Tab-separated table of C-alpha atoms in Angstrom:
chain	number	residue	atom	x	y	z
A	1	MET	CA	-8.927	11.298	22.964
A	2	LYS	CA	-10.416	8.784	20.557
A	3	VAL	CA	-8.506	6.069	18.729
A	4	SER	CA	-10.435	7.133	15.639
A	5	ASP	CA	-8.695	10.516	15.874
A	6	PHE	CA	-5.637	8.786	14.408
A	7	ASP	CA	-7.316	7.405	11.309
A	8	TYR	CA	-6.459	8.233	7.696
A	9	GLU	CA	-7.321	6.917	4.241
A	10	LEU	CA	-4.693	4.694	2.629
A	11	PRO	CA	-5.065	3.152	-0.833
A	12	GLU	CA	-4.154	-0.519	-0.611
A	13	GLU	CA	-1.718	-0.283	-3.508
A	14	LEU	CA	0.552	1.979	-1.430
A	15	ILE	CA	1.279	-0.820	1.070
A	16	ALA	CA	4.806	-1.964	0.176
A	17	GLN	CA	4.850	-5.710	-0.446
A	18	ASP	CA	8.569	-6.137	-1.174
A	19	PRO	CA	11.777	-4.501	0.034
A	20	LEU	CA	13.649	-2.315	-2.430
A	21	GLU	CA	16.696	-3.849	-4.069
A	22	ASN	CA	18.898	-1.321	-2.263
A	23	ARG	CA	17.866	-0.557	1.320
A	24	SER	CA	18.758	3.139	1.238
A	25	ASP	CA	16.972	3.879	-2.067
A	26	SER	CA	13.757	4.571	-0.167
A	27	ARG	CA	12.242	8.025	-0.039
A	28	LEU	CA	12.442	10.243	3.026
A	29	MET	CA	9.859	12.755	4.169
A	30	VAL	CA	11.325	15.324	6.552
A	31	LEU	CA	8.737	16.749	8.949
A	32	ASP	CA	9.373	19.908	10.973
A	33	ARG	CA	7.550	19.123	14.186
A	34	ALA	CA	7.276	22.790	15.158
A	35	THR	CA	5.648	24.037	11.945
A	36	GLY	CA	4.382	20.915	10.171
A	37	ALA	CA	6.376	21.791	7.041
A	38	VAL	CA	7.577	18.830	4.985
A	39	GLU	CA	10.398	18.201	2.538
A	40	HIS	CA	10.687	15.312	0.096
A	41	LYS	CA	14.118	13.684	-0.015
A	42	ARG	CA	15.908	10.360	-0.533
A	43	PHE	CA	16.933	8.336	2.521
A	44	THR	CA	20.641	8.934	1.882
A	45	ASP	CA	19.919	12.649	2.418
A	46	ILE	CA	19.618	11.783	6.114
A	47	LEU	CA	23.288	12.764	6.292
A	48	ASP	CA	22.331	16.397	5.674
A	49	TYR	CA	20.191	16.449	8.806
A	50	LEU	CA	22.644	14.869	11.259
A	51	ALA	CA	25.257	17.092	12.886
A	52	PRO	CA	28.607	16.221	14.504
A	53	GLY	CA	28.010	15.295	18.137
A	54	ASP	CA	24.479	14.057	17.557
A	55	CYS	CA	23.690	10.576	18.862
A	56	LEU	CA	21.766	8.185	16.640
A	57	VAL	CA	20.146	5.388	18.671
A	58	VAL	CA	19.364	2.067	16.959
A	59	ASN	CA	17.672	-1.126	18.142
A	60	ASN	CA	19.974	-4.091	17.513
A	61	THR	CA	17.409	-6.809	18.179
A	62	ARG	CA	17.353	-9.693	15.716
A	63	VAL	CA	14.131	-11.207	14.382
A	64	ILE	CA	13.848	-14.934	14.913
A	65	PRO	CA	12.082	-17.120	12.298
A	66	ALA	CA	9.201	-17.283	14.738
A	67	ARG	CA	6.394	-18.655	12.564
A	68	LEU	CA	6.128	-22.453	12.724
A	69	TYR	CA	3.788	-24.702	10.758
A	70	GLY	CA	3.015	-28.166	12.093
A	71	VAL	CA	0.313	-30.753	12.677
A	72	LYS	CA	-1.679	-31.704	15.755
A	73	GLU	CA	-0.325	-35.070	16.877
A	74	ASP	CA	-3.647	-36.881	17.289
A	75	THR	CA	-5.622	-35.537	14.311
A	76	GLN	CA	-2.884	-34.363	11.909
A	77	ALA	CA	-4.785	-31.068	11.589
A	78	GLN	CA	-2.695	-28.161	10.278
A	79	VAL	CA	-1.475	-25.773	12.995
A	80	GLU	CA	0.324	-22.433	12.970
A	81	VAL	CA	2.351	-21.250	15.974
A	82	LEU	CA	3.922	-17.798	16.280
A	83	LEU	CA	6.570	-17.411	18.980
A	84	LEU	CA	6.144	-14.164	20.877
A	85	LYS	CA	8.124	-14.264	24.082
A	86	ARG	CA	10.425	-16.751	25.791
A	87	ARG	CA	9.055	-17.202	29.304
A	88	GLU	CA	11.675	-19.625	30.632
A	89	ASN	CA	14.073	-22.061	29.008
A	90	ASP	CA	11.943	-23.994	26.496
A	91	ILE	CA	8.560	-22.458	27.388
A	92	TRP	CA	7.319	-19.743	25.012
A	93	GLU	CA	4.254	-17.536	24.919
A	94	THR	CA	2.699	-17.945	21.484
A	95	LEU	CA	-0.148	-17.062	19.177
A	96	VAL	CA	-1.735	-20.211	17.744
A	97	ARG	CA	-4.201	-21.002	14.967
A	98	PRO	CA	-6.695	-22.558	15.200
A	99	GLY	CA	-6.849	-21.771	18.901
A	100	LYS	CA	-9.965	-23.788	19.720
A	101	LYS	CA	-8.215	-27.049	18.877
A	102	LEU	CA	-5.111	-26.355	20.953
A	103	LYS	CA	-6.037	-26.849	24.580
A	104	PRO	CA	-3.643	-27.710	27.430
A	105	GLY	CA	-2.174	-31.157	26.858
A	106	ALA	CA	-2.360	-30.980	23.060
A	107	ARG	CA	0.851	-31.771	21.196
A	108	VAL	CA	2.032	-30.345	17.889
A	109	LEU	CA	4.679	-31.878	15.633
A	110	PHE	CA	6.960	-29.712	13.500
A	111	GLY	CA	9.331	-30.973	10.828
A	112	ASP	CA	8.162	-34.601	11.079
A	113	GLY	CA	8.824	-34.575	14.810
A	114	LEU	CA	12.185	-32.780	14.760
A	115	LEU	CA	10.479	-30.349	17.127
A	116	THR	CA	7.475	-31.048	19.368
A	117	GLY	CA	5.356	-28.484	21.169
A	118	GLU	CA	3.105	-29.224	24.142
A	119	ILE	CA	0.387	-26.729	25.131
A	120	VAL	CA	0.810	-26.199	28.877
A	121	ASP	CA	-1.486	-23.248	29.605
A	122	ILE	CA	-3.801	-20.591	28.162
A	123	VAL	CA	-2.891	-17.059	29.229
A	124	GLU	CA	-3.915	-13.470	28.494
A	125	GLU	CA	-6.011	-12.923	25.356
A	126	GLY	CA	-5.969	-16.606	24.492
A	127	ASN	CA	-2.231	-16.901	23.969
A	128	ARG	CA	-0.774	-20.350	24.617
A	129	LEU	CA	2.254	-21.291	26.649
A	130	VAL	CA	4.097	-23.994	24.715
A	131	ARG	CA	6.865	-26.243	26.040
A	132	PHE	CA	9.156	-27.397	23.242
A	133	HIS	CA	10.941	-30.760	23.139
A	134	TYR	CA	13.855	-31.433	20.787
A	135	GLN	CA	17.338	-32.845	20.432
A	136	GLY	CA	20.149	-30.413	19.785
A	137	ILE	CA	20.143	-26.600	19.773
A	138	PHE	CA	16.757	-24.877	19.675
A	139	GLU	CA	17.953	-21.872	17.661
A	140	GLU	CA	19.417	-24.104	14.949
A	141	ILE	CA	16.186	-26.099	14.699
A	142	LEU	CA	14.148	-22.896	14.579
A	143	ASP	CA	16.347	-21.516	11.815
A	144	ARG	CA	15.724	-24.683	9.847
A	145	LEU	CA	11.954	-24.986	10.393
A	146	GLY	CA	10.749	-21.455	11.080
A	147	GLN	CA	9.676	-18.684	8.743
A	148	MET	CA	9.986	-14.931	9.167
A	149	PRO	CA	6.848	-13.569	10.890
A	150	LEU	CA	5.921	-10.960	8.303
A	151	PRO	CA	2.967	-8.707	9.177
A	152	PRO	CA	-0.439	-9.809	7.804
A	153	TYR	CA	-0.597	-6.912	5.326
A	154	ILE	CA	2.439	-8.335	3.470
A	155	THR	CA	1.183	-11.093	1.200
A	156	HIS	CA	4.247	-11.611	-0.989
A	157	GLU	CA	6.809	-14.270	-0.127
A	158	LEU	CA	10.094	-12.939	1.247
A	159	ARG	CA	12.888	-14.586	-0.729
A	160	ASP	CA	15.779	-13.359	1.428
A	161	LYS	CA	15.254	-13.628	5.201
A	162	ASN	CA	17.983	-11.041	5.795
A	163	ARG	CA	15.861	-8.311	4.216
A	164	TYR	CA	13.636	-8.429	7.300
A	165	GLN	CA	16.687	-7.809	9.498
A	166	THR	CA	18.610	-4.596	10.052
A	167	VAL	CA	22.273	-4.721	9.047
A	168	TYR	CA	23.178	-4.213	12.724
A	169	ALA	CA	20.887	-6.939	14.138
A	170	LYS	CA	22.713	-8.898	16.868
A	171	HIS	CA	20.535	-10.257	19.660
A	172	ASP	CA	17.865	-12.873	18.881
A	173	GLY	CA	14.439	-12.321	20.343
A	174	SER	CA	12.027	-10.295	18.197
A	175	ALA	CA	8.788	-11.405	16.585
A	176	ALA	CA	8.977	-8.427	14.212
A	177	ALA	CA	11.683	-6.175	12.805
A	178	PRO	CA	12.366	-2.636	14.044
A	179	THR	CA	11.555	-1.499	10.525
A	180	ALA	CA	12.871	2.083	10.632
A	181	GLY	CA	16.355	0.602	10.666
A	182	LEU	CA	15.820	-1.415	7.487
A	183	HIS	CA	16.774	1.651	5.413
A	184	PHE	CA	20.367	1.725	6.655
A	185	THR	CA	23.234	0.026	4.810
A	186	GLU	CA	26.699	-0.611	6.202
A	187	GLU	CA	28.013	2.066	3.839
A	188	LEU	CA	25.487	4.663	4.984
A	189	LEU	CA	26.256	3.940	8.644
A	190	ARG	CA	29.970	4.344	7.893
A	191	ARG	CA	29.293	7.767	6.419
A	192	VAL	CA	27.185	8.698	9.444
A	193	ARG	CA	30.115	7.887	11.739
A	194	GLU	CA	32.573	9.728	9.507
A	195	ASN	CA	30.419	12.833	9.894
A	196	GLY	CA	31.029	12.763	13.641
A	197	VAL	CA	27.706	11.269	14.676
A	198	GLU	CA	27.749	8.733	17.494
A	199	ILE	CA	25.735	5.548	17.061
A	200	ALA	CA	24.403	3.967	20.257
A	201	GLU	CA	22.917	0.473	20.187
A	202	VAL	CA	20.101	-0.546	22.515
A	203	THR	CA	17.976	-3.687	22.476
A	204	LEU	CA	14.220	-4.090	22.630
A	205	HIS	CA	12.707	-7.389	21.559
A	206	VAL	CA	9.596	-6.518	19.574
A	207	GLY	CA	6.711	-8.642	20.752
A	208	LEU	CA	2.980	-9.068	20.946
A	209	GLY	CA	1.893	-5.441	20.599
A	210	THR	CA	3.023	-5.421	16.987
A	211	PHE	CA	0.322	-7.938	16.106
A	212	ARG	CA	-2.513	-6.576	18.215
A	213	PRO	CA	-4.817	-3.828	16.881
A	214	VAL	CA	-6.049	-1.158	19.258
A	215	LYS	CA	-9.549	-2.327	20.179
A	216	ALA	CA	-10.424	0.363	22.706
A	217	GLU	CA	-12.398	3.440	21.651
A	218	GLU	CA	-10.535	5.699	24.048
A	219	VAL	CA	-6.754	5.909	23.676
A	220	THR	CA	-6.237	5.823	27.428
A	221	ASP	CA	-8.096	2.505	27.710
A	222	HIS	CA	-5.501	0.668	25.603
A	223	HIS	CA	-2.926	-1.468	27.403
A	224	MET	CA	0.486	-2.143	25.854
A	225	HIS	CA	2.050	-5.575	26.243
A	226	SER	CA	5.434	-5.688	27.922
A	227	GLU	CA	8.646	-6.146	25.964
A	228	PHE	CA	12.162	-6.833	27.191
A	229	TYR	CA	14.833	-4.165	26.747
A	230	ARG	CA	18.493	-3.711	27.574
A	231	ILE	CA	20.740	-0.636	27.605
A	232	SER	CA	24.483	-1.125	27.981
A	233	ALA	CA	26.750	1.200	29.940
A	234	GLU	CA	28.409	2.202	26.662
A	235	ALA	CA	25.112	3.138	25.006
A	236	ALA	CA	23.972	5.058	28.084
A	237	GLU	CA	27.196	7.062	28.119
A	238	LYS	CA	26.912	7.965	24.411
A	239	VAL	CA	23.389	9.276	24.903
A	240	ASN	CA	24.290	11.097	28.122
A	241	ARG	CA	27.335	12.715	26.523
A	242	ALA	CA	25.272	14.075	23.648
A	243	LYS	CA	22.764	15.542	26.092
A	244	ARG	CA	25.432	17.022	28.368
A	245	GLU	CA	27.150	18.699	25.415
A	246	GLY	CA	23.962	20.129	23.955
A	247	HIS	CA	23.692	17.797	20.975
A	248	ARG	CA	20.598	15.958	19.791
A	249	VAL	CA	19.502	12.407	20.465
A	250	ILE	CA	17.764	11.007	17.386
A	251	SER	CA	16.015	7.687	17.700
A	252	VAL	CA	15.796	5.195	14.846
A	253	GLY	CA	12.303	3.787	15.236
A	254	THR	CA	9.542	3.673	17.800
A	255	THR	CA	11.151	0.715	19.592
A	256	SER	CA	14.382	2.612	20.257
A	257	THR	CA	12.255	5.547	21.418
A	258	ARG	CA	10.265	3.432	23.853
A	259	THR	CA	13.474	1.905	25.197
A	260	LEU	CA	15.071	5.276	25.889
A	261	GLU	CA	11.979	6.844	27.378
A	262	SER	CA	11.353	3.801	29.584
A	263	ALA	CA	14.830	3.804	31.074
A	264	ALA	CA	15.548	7.526	31.497
A	265	ASP	CA	15.569	9.323	34.820
A	266	GLU	CA	13.535	12.511	35.367
A	267	ASN	CA	16.282	14.581	33.718
A	268	GLY	CA	16.490	12.363	30.654
A	269	PHE	CA	19.761	10.627	31.525
A	270	LEU	CA	20.429	6.902	31.295
A	271	ARG	CA	22.398	4.214	33.071
A	272	GLU	CA	23.057	0.582	32.282
A	273	LYS	CA	19.705	-1.106	32.704
A	274	SER	CA	17.503	-3.975	31.556
A	275	GLY	CA	13.919	-4.928	32.230
A	276	TRP	CA	10.404	-4.998	30.833
A	277	THR	CA	8.492	-2.030	29.517
A	278	ASP	CA	4.856	-1.468	28.620
A	279	ILE	CA	5.227	2.287	28.105
A	280	PHE	CA	2.478	3.762	25.925
A	281	ILE	CA	3.391	7.082	24.325
A	282	TYR	CA	0.577	9.216	22.899
A	283	PRO	CA	-0.107	12.982	22.592
A	284	GLY	CA	0.423	14.749	25.878
A	285	TYR	CA	3.537	12.738	26.680
A	286	GLU	CA	6.606	14.820	27.604
A	287	PHE	CA	9.712	13.340	25.993
A	288	ARG	CA	12.729	13.186	28.271
A	289	VAL	CA	15.422	11.874	25.931
A	290	ILE	CA	14.809	12.133	22.219
A	291	ASP	CA	14.956	15.253	20.065
A	292	GLY	CA	14.199	13.591	16.735
A	293	LEU	CA	12.880	10.380	15.230
A	294	ILE	CA	13.452	8.335	12.090
A	295	THR	CA	10.433	6.147	11.466
A	296	ASN	CA	8.289	4.493	8.813
A	297	PHE	CA	4.694	5.313	7.866
A	298	HIS	CA	2.427	3.411	10.249
A	299	LEU	CA	-0.993	1.789	10.234
A	300	PRO	CA	-4.064	3.957	10.871
A	301	GLN	CA	-5.203	4.026	14.526
A	302	SER	CA	-2.029	2.234	15.661
A	303	THR	CA	-0.020	2.935	18.804
A	304	LEU	CA	2.899	3.757	16.485
A	305	ILE	CA	1.191	6.679	14.764
A	306	MET	CA	0.136	7.844	18.238
A	307	LEU	CA	3.774	7.892	19.346
A	308	VAL	CA	4.822	9.930	16.307
A	309	SER	CA	1.904	12.277	16.982
A	310	ALA	CA	3.104	12.748	20.548
A	311	LEU	CA	6.378	14.080	19.163
A	312	ALA	CA	5.154	16.123	16.184
A	313	GLY	CA	1.497	16.819	16.932
A	314	ARG	CA	-1.490	14.880	15.626
A	315	GLU	CA	-2.537	17.506	13.085
A	316	HIS	CA	0.980	17.797	11.659
A	317	VAL	CA	1.370	14.042	11.413
A	318	LEU	CA	-1.978	13.368	9.779
A	319	GLU	CA	-1.422	16.143	7.243
A	320	ALA	CA	2.043	14.715	6.511
A	321	TYR	CA	0.446	11.309	5.973
A	322	ARG	CA	-2.103	12.800	3.599
A	323	GLU	CA	0.773	14.408	1.714
A	324	ALA	CA	2.577	11.051	1.612
A	325	VAL	CA	-0.522	9.479	0.054
A	326	ARG	CA	-0.734	12.261	-2.533
A	327	GLU	CA	2.954	11.818	-3.348
A	328	ARG	CA	2.597	8.023	-3.596
A	329	TYR	CA	4.994	7.114	-0.811
A	330	ARG	CA	5.318	3.437	0.057
A	331	PHE	CA	3.793	2.545	3.450
A	332	PHE	CA	4.481	0.214	6.397
A	333	SER	CA	7.321	-2.258	7.044
A	334	PHE	CA	8.990	-2.305	3.613
A	335	GLY	CA	7.951	1.258	2.813
A	336	ASP	CA	9.535	4.695	2.879
A	337	ALA	CA	10.747	6.707	5.865
A	338	MET	CA	9.991	9.881	7.774
A	339	LEU	CA	12.421	12.046	9.726
A	340	VAL	CA	10.828	14.134	12.468
A	341	LEU	CA	12.956	16.995	13.805
């Protein structure tokens, strides 16, 4: 299976640069994974497709303002550091630019020295381990100095940081938003609950894989980077109850999907659990937990479109994407949504 098998043509003007004024005003394509048939709806119509007893699983990770701009201490050269993963205490794995100038021992000043970073090692794929020095609380300093790590295809400035957070974001740790959840408002979630649908919250901190293109020619040669996840006893019980009673488990986003499928036993049941996952889901994968998926429209040849294709079939997905292009849907992080059932 070739990576190029998951390519499609996307006009650049369909890449959404800004979030809609109202989160739930986005469009919704509903894809029947058995037949490939599609319907064109609004996102609030999601209520018509959720039944009492169903379990909707969301990722409650919170994006940290992980992009830092500073200067190299000795030369005052401009430096960009993107926090990817906390390794231990004040040591983070990062992406840095320009990498050639940031060798072990180099020091970077942020905010006129309010925060200092020391390069301590070079690890996989040229990432740097950085030890931070500061006075006070790291998260407060980061909130003051950092910027939201928007994907490179978004070139517009984000005026409101909260628009790159879900309304249920709780636990700091992501370098990117679980974007399928950006369509939900508090009001829409209230109506979901009122309709008898359970909402289970899991956590997966979105990390390096979001920023890395698939470079392999063969799908099976690609290696996913590991990301930390956590499933509470309460969330596990909500999912298990839905399965025991014959209801559906519908995942909001690829990150929630990867969390559930990583943690499930052979029968698709969960228990309280946390750990690291590098699960790579592509066509041929047998899903153990989820019955449906709410997701955005993803980049060509990405691991995300491969995951959706594993659930709905590559041909169905690519034809749905071609239809989305014809119908002028908005693509990627701030774009429209797809429901796969």
